[in-house]
């Protein structure tokens, strides 16, 4: 019986999740008279200085986040982003509506040029990161506290699930990919996995505290893959560097024109870069697809009621389908990111004999 | 394309947040959890081993018990066997003894009977001799009186004697 109840609850949760997707996006879209899909989608994908919730009786309900910027004179200014609503200028700062810094806070320097100040504002993505690390710290420390009491029985429910995921990532991804001394890398890779997973899933929930596009932001994936890049190369052994600068190829490929070393060096950069782009593009594409499909309803509104009704049904069906795909992608991308990171780290630590053995095996 | 340009502010906050969460989890989160799980794994393995050992021991004990029972049964069979043999021997002995006793008694009785018979025979012989003597006396006495009478008596007596004898 208990299990049935839980199942029902799960299905309701999923249903409500998609219902909210369908409800909230139109509400957001309705406020614009001239409907611009590209703007709508980009606005959703980009970072923002406020967290939009919904529109109630033609008023936007949003959370205005603190802006922390450095003025051209060198002093730090902190104020609420509500002062910048609708193109207002506050203390010389305003949100650019076009140009290179579109939707970012800009100011003018003494020469009257539009410049981007140092901007450490708590934006929507920063708040979403805070929320996700809050979730991570709460759940993992709760699990750690469970075991602090020196007990042997495993926890049940959410903590038990968490433990199973931690163990399967460690035992089936990190351990076999890295091999010896995997313990050194496990905390980072596990933190990365859960950070990416939680933010992917939160991004699917259309209402606060979800809905931010954290892992679909290039800054976040850049940061994560930069750490992976450092881990790969700082711990790379002699064999790894030899393979880059003096690989087992005919000498004319390496000297006098260092063709192979250049290709290998390029691959050193490209491995983490691929990680960065893969995660970013997958999540961003998922969000764009959902938004685009929802937008179909509003584009078709101009085509008359019949076409509108037909396309609305189709768009709801499609966006539900994409929603499921996104759910899958959220898990797969978190998994793939950590899997490839572990494989790259493992490759940089491989001894010469190991690779020869593998070659002879294959 | 603002989508593709990393933002310094976001990067700063990301580095800070991720750094903090990584530091805390790497120190107080994952090692504690993984150590506990390792401990549990070791405990489970240990328990399995102990259980296997106990089972083995139990099997040994069972085997031992069976051996003891079998030996006891053999012992019992042997004892029963011996008891049976003993009983038979005692019975045989008793029978032999009884047979011997009877034989001795029979022998004794037979010899007594023999003795009595001999005694009786000798008495009979004495009696006969006596009778013969008396007859002879009487014959001799009659002879002295009359010759025919004597003869007559003798015949008579003889008849008598013979009749007796028969």
Short mmCIF file of C-alpha atoms in Angstrom, two decimals:
data_model
loop_
_atom_site.label_atom_id
_atom_site.label_comp_id
_atom_site.label_asym_id
_atom_site.label_seq_id
_atom_site.Cartn_x
_atom_site.Cartn_y
_atom_site.Cartn_z
CA UNK A 1 0.00 0.00 0.00
CA UNK A 2 2.73 2.40 0.97
CA UNK A 3 4.49 1.73 -2.24
CA UNK A 4 1.32 2.43 -4.25
CA UNK A 5 0.90 5.72 -2.50
CA UNK A 6 4.45 6.68 -3.31
CA UNK A 7 3.97 5.74 -6.93
CA UNK A 8 0.83 7.81 -7.18
CA UNK A 9 2.66 10.70 -5.59
CA UNK A 10 5.46 10.36 -8.10
CA UNK A 11 3.08 10.41 -11.03
CA UNK A 12 1.30 13.44 -9.62
CA UNK A 13 4.61 15.20 -9.21
CA UNK A 14 5.55 14.57 -12.81
CA UNK A 15 2.11 15.61 -14.00
CA UNK A 16 2.19 18.83 -11.97
CA UNK A 17 5.68 19.52 -13.21
CA UNK A 18 4.58 19.47 -16.81
CA UNK A 19 1.32 21.24 -16.05
CA UNK A 20 3.38 24.04 -14.57
CA UNK A 21 5.57 24.12 -17.67
CA UNK A 22 2.49 24.62 -19.74
CA UNK A 23 0.97 27.21 -17.42
CA UNK A 24 3.89 29.39 -16.61
CA UNK A 25 5.40 29.89 -20.02
CA UNK A 26 2.23 31.27 -21.61
CA UNK A 27 1.78 33.65 -18.68
CA UNK A 28 5.24 34.93 -19.28
CA UNK A 29 4.65 35.23 -22.99
CA UNK A 30 1.33 36.97 -22.73
CA UNK A 31 2.78 40.20 -21.46
CA UNK A 32 4.47 40.83 -24.78
CA UNK A 33 2.24 42.20 -27.41
CA UNK A 34 4.59 41.60 -30.26
CA UNK A 35 5.53 38.05 -29.79
CA UNK A 36 9.18 37.38 -30.51
CA UNK A 37 10.11 33.72 -30.09
CA UNK A 38 13.82 34.30 -30.32
CA UNK A 39 13.74 36.96 -27.62
CA UNK A 40 11.57 34.80 -25.40
CA UNK A 41 13.83 31.81 -25.70
CA UNK A 42 17.02 33.80 -25.25
CA UNK A 43 15.63 35.61 -22.25
CA UNK A 44 14.91 32.27 -20.63
CA UNK A 45 18.31 30.82 -21.45
CA UNK A 46 20.25 33.85 -20.28
CA UNK A 47 21.15 34.86 -16.80
CA UNK A 48 18.99 37.65 -15.28
CA UNK A 49 19.12 40.19 -12.48
CA UNK A 50 15.67 39.22 -11.21
CA UNK A 51 13.86 35.93 -10.81
CA UNK A 52 10.55 36.12 -12.60
CA UNK A 53 7.80 34.00 -10.97
CA UNK A 54 4.50 34.72 -12.73
CA UNK A 55 2.20 37.54 -13.76
CA UNK A 56 -0.71 38.28 -11.45
CA UNK A 57 -3.41 40.71 -12.69
CA UNK A 58 -1.04 42.26 -15.23
CA UNK A 59 1.75 42.76 -12.67
CA UNK A 60 4.95 40.79 -12.78
CA UNK A 61 5.75 38.97 -9.58
CA UNK A 62 9.51 38.60 -9.42
CA UNK A 63 12.28 38.31 -6.89
CA UNK A 64 14.64 41.27 -7.30
CA UNK A 65 18.17 40.19 -6.61
CA UNK A 66 21.05 42.29 -5.26
CA UNK A 67 23.29 44.00 -7.78
CA UNK A 68 26.94 44.33 -6.80
CA UNK A 69 28.93 46.48 -9.24
CA UNK A 70 31.99 48.65 -9.26
CA UNK A 71 31.42 52.20 -10.45
CA UNK A 72 33.91 53.77 -12.89
CA UNK A 73 35.29 55.74 -9.97
CA UNK A 74 36.30 52.50 -8.28
CA UNK A 75 33.74 52.24 -5.47
CA UNK A 76 31.54 49.21 -4.98
CA UNK A 77 27.80 49.79 -5.18
CA UNK A 78 25.15 47.36 -3.87
CA UNK A 79 21.48 47.89 -4.64
CA UNK A 80 18.35 45.96 -5.55
CA UNK A 81 17.75 45.21 -9.20
CA UNK A 82 14.24 46.65 -8.85
CA UNK A 83 15.86 50.07 -9.36
CA UNK A 84 16.75 49.02 -12.89
CA UNK A 85 13.28 47.82 -13.88
CA UNK A 86 12.05 48.85 -17.31
CA UNK A 87 15.21 50.60 -18.43
CA UNK A 88 15.54 52.89 -15.39
CA UNK A 89 18.95 54.31 -14.61
CA UNK A 90 20.21 54.05 -11.05
CA UNK A 91 23.50 55.67 -9.95
CA UNK A 92 24.58 55.66 -13.59
CA UNK A 93 23.92 51.94 -14.06
CA UNK A 94 21.31 50.55 -16.40
CA UNK A 95 20.55 47.30 -18.23
CA UNK A 96 21.57 47.45 -21.86
CA UNK A 97 18.74 46.66 -24.24
CA UNK A 98 20.98 46.00 -27.23
CA UNK A 99 24.59 45.83 -28.32
CA UNK A 100 27.38 43.60 -27.06
CA UNK A 101 26.19 43.73 -23.48
CA UNK A 102 22.51 43.12 -24.11
CA UNK A 103 20.60 42.37 -20.88
CA UNK A 104 23.71 43.05 -18.78
CA UNK A 105 24.31 45.96 -16.44
CA UNK A 106 26.37 48.68 -18.09
CA UNK A 107 27.46 52.17 -17.21
CA UNK A 108 29.05 55.08 -19.07
CA UNK A 109 32.59 56.19 -18.53
CA UNK A 110 33.82 59.78 -18.51
CA UNK A 111 34.13 59.72 -22.29
CA UNK A 112 30.45 58.80 -22.58
CA UNK A 113 31.12 55.30 -23.91
CA UNK A 114 29.04 52.36 -22.74
CA UNK A 115 31.24 50.08 -20.66
CA UNK A 116 30.68 46.94 -18.62
CA UNK A 117 31.69 47.46 -14.99
CA UNK A 118 33.00 44.74 -12.69
CA UNK A 119 29.77 42.93 -11.95
CA UNK A 120 29.55 40.48 -9.07
CA UNK A 121 25.77 40.64 -8.75
CA UNK A 122 23.82 37.81 -7.22
CA UNK A 123 22.05 36.92 -10.44
CA UNK A 124 19.38 34.29 -11.03
CA UNK A 125 22.04 31.68 -11.82
CA UNK A 126 24.09 32.57 -8.74
CA UNK A 127 21.01 32.17 -6.56
CA UNK A 128 20.22 28.88 -8.30
CA UNK A 129 23.78 27.72 -7.55
CA UNK A 130 23.34 28.70 -3.91
CA UNK A 131 20.08 26.75 -3.76
CA UNK A 132 21.63 23.68 -5.36
CA UNK A 133 24.68 23.68 -3.10
CA UNK A 134 22.26 24.10 -0.19
CA UNK A 135 20.44 20.97 -1.31
CA UNK A 136 23.73 19.12 -1.75
CA UNK A 137 25.15 20.11 1.62
CA UNK A 138 21.92 19.30 3.43
CA UNK A 139 21.46 15.88 1.90
CA UNK A 140 25.10 14.71 1.97
CA UNK A 141 25.76 15.96 5.46
CA UNK A 142 22.54 14.29 6.59
CA UNK A 143 23.82 11.05 5.12
CA UNK A 144 27.22 11.58 6.75
CA UNK A 145 25.50 12.30 10.09
CA UNK A 146 23.59 9.03 9.74
CA UNK A 147 26.88 7.17 9.69
CA UNK A 148 28.61 9.35 12.31
CA UNK A 149 26.82 7.32 14.96
CA UNK A 150 28.92 4.32 13.94
CA UNK A 151 26.00 2.30 12.79
CA UNK A 152 26.05 -0.40 10.18
CA UNK A 153 22.53 -0.54 8.82
CA UNK A 154 21.95 1.54 5.69
CA UNK A 155 19.54 4.48 5.74
CA UNK A 156 16.21 4.21 3.99
CA UNK A 157 14.24 6.52 1.75
CA UNK A 158 15.95 9.51 0.16
CA UNK A 159 19.25 9.03 1.99
CA UNK A 160 19.34 5.39 0.94
CA UNK A 161 18.79 6.36 -2.67
CA UNK A 162 21.54 8.96 -2.38
CA UNK A 163 23.91 6.35 -1.01
CA UNK A 164 23.15 3.96 -3.84
CA UNK A 165 23.84 6.69 -6.42
CA UNK A 166 27.10 7.72 -4.72
CA UNK A 167 28.25 4.11 -4.59
CA UNK A 168 27.33 3.28 -8.16
CA UNK A 169 29.08 6.40 -9.48
CA UNK A 170 32.16 5.62 -7.44
CA UNK A 171 32.29 1.87 -8.08
CA UNK A 172 31.14 1.77 -11.68
CA UNK A 173 32.43 5.04 -13.12
CA UNK A 174 35.28 6.51 -11.10
CA UNK A 175 37.02 3.35 -9.88
CA UNK A 176 37.26 1.47 -13.20
CA UNK A 177 38.09 4.59 -15.22
CA UNK A 178 40.85 5.99 -13.02
CA UNK A 179 42.17 2.83 -11.46
CA UNK A 180 44.77 3.20 -8.71
CA UNK A 181 44.46 6.19 -6.36
CA UNK A 182 40.95 6.94 -7.53
CA UNK A 183 40.15 8.10 -3.98
CA UNK A 184 42.01 11.35 -4.64
CA UNK A 185 39.63 12.30 -7.41
CA UNK A 186 36.42 10.79 -6.09
CA UNK A 187 35.25 13.78 -3.99
CA UNK A 188 35.63 16.23 -6.87
CA UNK A 189 33.98 13.93 -9.41
CA UNK A 190 31.12 13.07 -7.07
CA UNK A 191 30.56 16.74 -6.21
CA UNK A 192 30.58 17.57 -9.92
CA UNK A 193 28.15 14.77 -10.73
CA UNK A 194 25.61 15.84 -8.14
CA UNK A 195 26.07 19.52 -8.90
CA UNK A 196 25.37 18.94 -12.59
CA UNK A 197 22.54 16.49 -11.92
CA UNK A 198 20.75 18.68 -9.40
CA UNK A 199 21.03 21.75 -11.60
CA UNK A 200 19.88 19.84 -14.68
CA UNK A 201 16.82 18.62 -12.82
CA UNK A 202 16.12 21.98 -11.20
CA UNK A 203 16.27 23.53 -14.65
CA UNK A 204 13.33 21.36 -15.67
CA UNK A 205 11.07 22.71 -12.95
CA UNK A 206 9.53 25.85 -14.41
CA UNK A 207 8.75 27.58 -11.12
CA UNK A 208 11.03 28.92 -8.38
CA UNK A 209 13.35 27.48 -7.05
CA UNK A 210 13.79 25.73 -10.38
CA UNK A 211 13.82 27.11 -13.86
CA UNK A 212 17.27 28.68 -13.92
CA UNK A 213 19.47 27.57 -16.78
CA UNK A 214 22.61 26.88 -14.72
CA UNK A 215 24.19 23.91 -16.47
CA UNK A 216 23.11 25.36 -19.83
CA UNK A 217 25.29 28.37 -19.10
CA UNK A 218 28.73 28.33 -20.67
CA UNK A 219 30.36 29.92 -17.60
CA UNK A 220 29.39 26.98 -15.40
CA UNK A 221 30.49 24.30 -17.84
CA UNK A 222 33.67 26.30 -18.51
CA UNK A 223 34.47 26.29 -14.82
CA UNK A 224 33.86 22.56 -14.42
CA UNK A 225 35.86 21.57 -17.47
CA UNK A 226 38.67 23.95 -16.46
CA UNK A 227 39.03 21.99 -13.22
CA UNK A 228 38.98 18.74 -15.16
CA UNK A 229 41.64 20.16 -17.52
CA UNK A 230 43.83 21.02 -14.54
CA UNK A 231 43.32 17.61 -12.94
CA UNK A 232 44.22 15.83 -16.17
CA UNK A 233 47.39 17.79 -16.81
CA UNK A 234 48.73 18.43 -13.32
CA UNK A 235 48.71 14.72 -12.55
CA UNK A 236 49.76 13.56 -16.01
CA UNK A 237 52.69 11.15 -15.74
CA UNK A 238 55.79 10.83 -17.89
CA UNK A 239 54.10 8.42 -20.26
CA UNK A 240 51.24 10.87 -20.84
CA UNK A 241 53.55 13.72 -21.77
CA UNK A 242 55.71 11.47 -23.93
CA UNK A 243 52.61 10.44 -25.86
CA UNK A 244 51.93 14.11 -26.53
CA UNK A 245 55.39 15.37 -27.50
CA UNK A 246 56.97 12.19 -28.86
CA UNK A 247 54.22 9.71 -29.78
CA UNK A 248 54.95 6.31 -31.38
CA UNK A 249 54.68 7.47 -34.97
CA UNK A 250 57.15 7.66 -37.88
CA UNK A 251 59.77 10.29 -37.15
CA UNK A 252 58.88 12.47 -40.12
CA UNK A 253 55.53 13.16 -38.50
CA UNK A 254 57.32 14.63 -35.49
CA UNK A 255 60.45 16.18 -36.98
CA UNK A 256 61.25 18.72 -38.41
CA UNK A 257 57.60 19.76 -38.55
CA UNK A 258 56.04 18.70 -35.22
CA UNK A 259 52.75 17.64 -36.78
CA UNK A 260 51.76 14.97 -34.26
CA UNK A 261 52.74 17.00 -31.16
CA UNK A 262 50.59 19.87 -32.46
CA UNK A 263 47.62 17.55 -32.97
CA UNK A 264 48.17 15.98 -29.55
CA UNK A 265 48.44 19.36 -27.85
CA UNK A 266 45.27 20.42 -29.60
CA UNK A 267 43.54 17.31 -28.27
CA UNK A 268 44.72 18.18 -24.74
CA UNK A 269 42.71 21.39 -25.05
CA UNK A 270 39.84 19.84 -26.96
CA UNK A 271 39.06 17.08 -24.47
CA UNK A 272 37.86 19.43 -21.74
CA UNK A 273 36.45 21.84 -24.32
CA UNK A 274 34.27 19.04 -25.66
CA UNK A 275 33.09 18.37 -22.12
CA UNK A 276 32.25 22.04 -21.73
CA UNK A 277 30.32 22.33 -24.99
CA UNK A 278 28.55 18.98 -24.68
CA UNK A 279 26.89 19.75 -21.37
CA UNK A 280 26.15 23.36 -22.26
CA UNK A 281 24.67 22.53 -25.67
CA UNK A 282 22.58 19.60 -24.47
CA UNK A 283 20.91 21.47 -21.66
CA UNK A 284 20.49 24.66 -23.63
CA UNK A 285 19.03 22.77 -26.57
CA UNK A 286 16.57 20.97 -24.30
CA UNK A 287 15.35 24.24 -22.83
CA UNK A 288 15.13 25.87 -26.27
CA UNK A 289 13.11 22.96 -27.63
CA UNK A 290 10.56 23.07 -24.81
CA UNK A 291 10.21 26.82 -25.12
CA UNK A 292 9.97 26.69 -28.88
CA UNK A 293 7.24 24.05 -28.76
CA UNK A 294 5.27 26.02 -26.18
CA UNK A 295 5.67 29.11 -28.34
CA UNK A 296 3.85 27.28 -31.14
CA UNK A 297 0.61 27.96 -29.26
CA UNK A 298 1.13 31.71 -29.44
CA UNK A 299 2.37 31.77 -33.01
CA UNK A 300 -0.66 29.81 -34.12
CA UNK A 301 -2.99 32.19 -32.24
CA UNK A 302 -2.76 34.49 -35.26
CA UNK A 303 -3.85 31.70 -37.64
CA UNK A 304 -7.38 31.42 -36.36
CA UNK A 305 -9.03 29.24 -33.68
CA UNK A 306 -8.98 25.92 -35.58
CA UNK A 307 -5.28 25.97 -36.36
CA UNK A 308 -4.57 27.29 -32.87
CA UNK A 309 -6.47 24.45 -31.19
CA UNK A 310 -4.83 21.78 -33.36
CA UNK A 311 -1.33 23.15 -32.91
CA UNK A 312 -1.87 23.66 -29.18
CA UNK A 313 -2.67 19.99 -28.69
CA UNK A 314 0.31 19.02 -30.82
CA UNK A 315 2.61 21.39 -28.96
CA UNK A 316 1.47 20.13 -25.56
CA UNK A 317 2.04 16.53 -26.66
CA UNK A 318 5.44 17.38 -28.10
CA UNK A 319 6.58 19.39 -25.12
CA UNK A 320 5.53 16.58 -22.79
CA UNK A 321 7.57 14.21 -24.90
CA UNK A 322 10.54 16.59 -24.90
CA UNK A 323 10.08 16.96 -21.17
CA UNK A 324 10.64 13.25 -20.73
CA UNK A 325 13.62 13.34 -23.05
CA UNK A 326 15.05 16.24 -21.05
CA UNK A 327 14.62 14.28 -17.84
CA UNK A 328 16.64 11.49 -19.45
CA UNK A 329 19.24 13.92 -20.78
CA UNK A 330 19.64 15.53 -17.36
CA UNK A 331 20.79 12.23 -15.89
CA UNK A 332 22.74 11.08 -18.94
CA UNK A 333 24.68 14.33 -19.27
CA UNK A 334 25.63 14.40 -15.60
CA UNK A 335 26.76 10.78 -15.94
CA UNK A 336 28.64 11.36 -19.20
CA UNK A 337 30.41 14.43 -17.85
CA UNK A 338 31.77 12.51 -14.89
CA UNK A 339 32.47 9.37 -16.92
CA UNK A 340 34.54 11.24 -19.52
CA UNK A 341 36.32 13.29 -16.86
CA UNK A 342 37.30 10.07 -15.08
CA UNK A 343 38.40 8.45 -18.32
CA UNK A 344 40.57 11.44 -19.24
CA UNK A 345 42.11 11.56 -15.78
CA UNK A 346 42.66 7.81 -15.91
CA UNK A 347 44.36 8.09 -19.31
CA UNK A 348 46.77 10.74 -18.07
CA UNK A 349 47.82 8.46 -15.21
CA UNK A 350 48.19 5.29 -17.24
CA UNK A 351 51.59 3.62 -17.15
CA UNK A 352 53.33 2.67 -20.39
CA UNK A 353 52.99 -1.08 -19.72
CA UNK A 354 49.27 -0.74 -19.12
CA UNK A 355 48.62 0.81 -22.51
CA UNK A 356 50.78 -1.77 -24.27
CA UNK A 357 48.85 -4.52 -22.58
CA UNK A 358 45.64 -2.96 -23.68
CA UNK A 359 46.87 -2.62 -27.22
CA UNK A 360 47.88 -6.25 -27.41
CA UNK A 361 44.51 -7.22 -26.00
CA UNK A 362 42.63 -5.21 -28.57
CA UNK B 1 26.40 36.19 -28.59
CA UNK B 2 26.13 36.70 -24.87
CA UNK B 3 25.21 33.02 -24.53
CA UNK B 4 28.71 31.94 -25.48
CA UNK B 5 30.76 34.44 -23.47
CA UNK B 6 31.61 33.45 -19.92
CA UNK B 7 30.60 36.01 -17.34
CA UNK B 8 33.24 36.98 -14.78
CA UNK B 9 30.74 37.64 -11.99
CA UNK B 10 29.03 34.29 -12.42
CA UNK B 11 32.41 32.57 -12.70
CA UNK B 12 33.47 34.16 -9.41
CA UNK B 13 30.35 33.05 -7.56
CA UNK B 14 30.50 29.61 -9.16
CA UNK B 15 34.15 29.18 -8.10
CA UNK B 16 33.36 30.31 -4.58
CA UNK B 17 30.22 28.17 -4.18
CA UNK B 18 31.67 25.09 -5.81
CA UNK B 19 34.88 25.52 -3.83
CA UNK B 20 32.98 25.69 -0.55
CA UNK B 21 30.71 22.76 -1.32
CA UNK B 22 33.66 20.71 -2.57
CA UNK B 23 35.73 21.52 0.50
CA UNK B 24 32.93 20.66 2.93
CA UNK B 25 31.88 17.49 1.13
CA UNK B 26 35.45 16.30 0.57
CA UNK B 27 36.17 16.77 4.26
CA UNK B 28 32.95 15.89 6.07
CA UNK B 29 30.73 14.30 3.43
CA UNK B 30 32.04 11.66 1.08
CA UNK B 31 34.91 10.19 3.14
CA UNK B 32 32.58 9.59 6.10
CA UNK B 33 29.96 7.97 3.88
CA UNK B 34 32.39 5.85 1.89
CA UNK B 35 34.27 4.78 5.00
CA UNK B 36 31.03 3.71 6.65
CA UNK B 37 30.03 1.78 3.55
CA UNK B 38 33.45 0.10 3.41
CA UNK B 39 33.07 -0.80 7.05
CA UNK B 40 29.67 -2.26 6.34
CA UNK B 41 31.03 -4.23 3.40
CA UNK B 42 33.80 -5.60 5.59
CA UNK B 43 31.25 -6.43 8.29
CA UNK B 44 29.01 -8.24 5.81
CA UNK B 45 31.94 -10.20 4.38
CA UNK B 46 33.05 -11.06 7.88
CA UNK B 47 29.56 -12.18 8.81
CA UNK B 48 29.32 -14.33 5.71
CA UNK B 49 32.65 -15.92 6.51
CA UNK B 50 31.62 -16.54 10.11
CA UNK B 51 28.33 -18.00 8.96
CA UNK B 52 30.15 -20.31 6.54
CA UNK B 53 32.51 -21.37 9.30
CA UNK B 54 29.63 -21.97 11.70
CA UNK B 55 27.84 -24.01 9.10
CA UNK B 56 30.95 -26.07 8.53
CA UNK B 57 31.34 -26.56 12.25
CA UNK B 58 27.71 -27.53 12.55
CA UNK B 59 28.12 -30.04 9.72
CA UNK B 60 31.17 -31.45 11.52
CA UNK B 61 29.26 -31.68 14.75
CA UNK B 62 26.43 -33.42 13.01
CA UNK B 63 28.83 -35.84 11.44
CA UNK B 64 30.44 -36.42 14.79
CA UNK B 65 27.06 -36.99 16.40
CA UNK B 66 26.19 -39.46 13.70
CA UNK B 67 29.48 -41.26 14.24
CA UNK B 68 28.84 -41.40 17.96
CA UNK B 69 25.33 -42.71 17.44
CA UNK B 70 26.55 -45.31 14.97
CA UNK B 71 29.28 -46.42 17.35
CA UNK B 72 26.78 -46.60 20.20
CA UNK B 73 24.48 -48.69 18.07
CA UNK B 74 27.33 -51.02 17.18
CA UNK B 75 28.22 -51.22 20.84
CA UNK B 76 24.68 -52.04 21.76
CA UNK B 77 24.46 -54.70 19.09
CA UNK B 78 27.69 -56.19 20.35
CA UNK B 79 26.53 -56.17 23.94
CA UNK B 80 23.20 -57.71 22.98
CA UNK B 81 25.03 -60.33 20.99
CA UNK B 82 27.32 -61.15 23.86
CA UNK B 83 24.40 -61.29 26.26
CA UNK B 84 22.60 -63.67 23.93
CA UNK B 85 25.67 -65.87 23.69
CA UNK B 86 26.11 -65.81 27.42
CA UNK B 87 22.50 -66.74 27.96
CA UNK B 88 22.82 -69.60 25.51
CA UNK B 89 25.95 -70.78 27.17
CA UNK B 90 24.35 -70.61 30.59
CA UNK B 91 21.33 -72.49 29.29
CA UNK B 92 23.55 -75.07 27.67
CA UNK B 93 25.58 -75.41 30.83
CA UNK B 94 22.46 -75.77 32.89
CA UNK B 95 21.09 -78.39 30.54
CA UNK B 96 24.36 -80.27 30.58
CA UNK B 97 24.44 -80.08 34.35
CA UNK B 98 20.88 -81.30 34.59
CA UNK B 99 21.61 -84.11 32.14
CA UNK B 100 24.67 -85.11 34.15
CA UNK B 101 22.67 -85.07 37.40
CA UNK B 102 19.96 -87.19 35.88
CA UNK B 103 22.49 -89.60 34.50
CA UNK B 104 24.12 -89.89 37.87
CA UNK B 105 20.73 -90.43 39.53
CA UNK B 106 19.77 -93.01 36.91
CA UNK B 107 23.05 -94.79 37.43
CA UNK B 108 22.61 -94.77 41.13
CA UNK B 109 19.04 -96.07 40.90
CA UNK B 110 20.10 -98.78 38.45
CA UNK B 111 22.87 -99.96 40.71
CA UNK B 112 20.49 -99.93 43.68
CA UNK B 113 17.99 -101.95 41.69
CA UNK B 114 20.79 -104.34 40.71
CA UNK B 115 21.79 -104.65 44.30
CA UNK B 116 18.23 -105.28 45.41
CA UNK B 117 17.77 -107.84 42.64
CA UNK B 118 20.94 -109.65 43.62
CA UNK B 119 19.87 -109.57 47.24
CA UNK B 120 16.41 -110.85 46.34
CA UNK B 121 17.93 -113.57 44.13
CA UNK B 122 20.24 -114.70 46.85
CA UNK B 123 17.35 -114.73 49.29
CA UNK B 124 15.29 -116.73 46.80
CA UNK B 125 18.19 -119.10 46.37
CA UNK B 126 18.55 -119.46 50.14
CA UNK B 127 14.79 -120.05 50.42
CA UNK B 128 14.95 -122.66 47.70
CA UNK B 129 17.84 -124.34 49.40
CA UNK B 130 15.94 -124.22 52.65
CA UNK B 131 12.82 -125.62 51.07
CA UNK B 132 14.87 -128.35 49.36
CA UNK B 133 16.45 -129.21 52.70
CA UNK B 134 13.06 -129.32 54.43
CA UNK B 135 11.66 -131.44 51.64
CA UNK B 136 14.66 -133.68 51.81
CA UNK B 137 14.23 -133.94 55.61
CA UNK B 138 10.55 -134.78 55.24
CA UNK B 139 11.37 -137.35 52.49
CA UNK B 140 14.00 -138.92 54.63
CA UNK B 141 11.59 -139.06 57.61
CA UNK B 142 8.75 -140.72 55.49
CA UNK B 143 11.20 -143.25 54.01
CA UNK B 144 11.81 -144.45 57.40
CA UNK B 145 8.19 -145.51 57.87
CA UNK B 146 6.77 -146.94 54.67
CA UNK B 147 8.26 -147.58 51.37
CA UNK B 148 5.18 -146.90 49.25
CA UNK B 149 4.17 -144.02 51.34
CA UNK B 150 7.56 -142.69 51.05
CA UNK B 151 7.38 -142.88 47.33
CA UNK B 152 3.95 -141.35 47.33
CA UNK B 153 5.04 -138.44 49.47
CA UNK B 154 8.04 -137.78 47.41
CA UNK B 155 5.92 -137.59 44.30
CA UNK B 156 3.48 -135.41 45.98
CA UNK B 157 6.10 -133.13 47.35
CA UNK B 158 7.83 -132.99 44.10
CA UNK B 159 4.60 -132.08 42.38
CA UNK B 160 4.11 -129.51 44.97
CA UNK B 161 7.61 -128.18 44.54
CA UNK B 162 7.29 -128.07 40.85
CA UNK B 163 3.90 -126.42 41.06
CA UNK B 164 5.37 -123.83 43.37
CA UNK B 165 8.19 -123.32 41.19
CA UNK B 166 6.02 -122.66 38.22
#
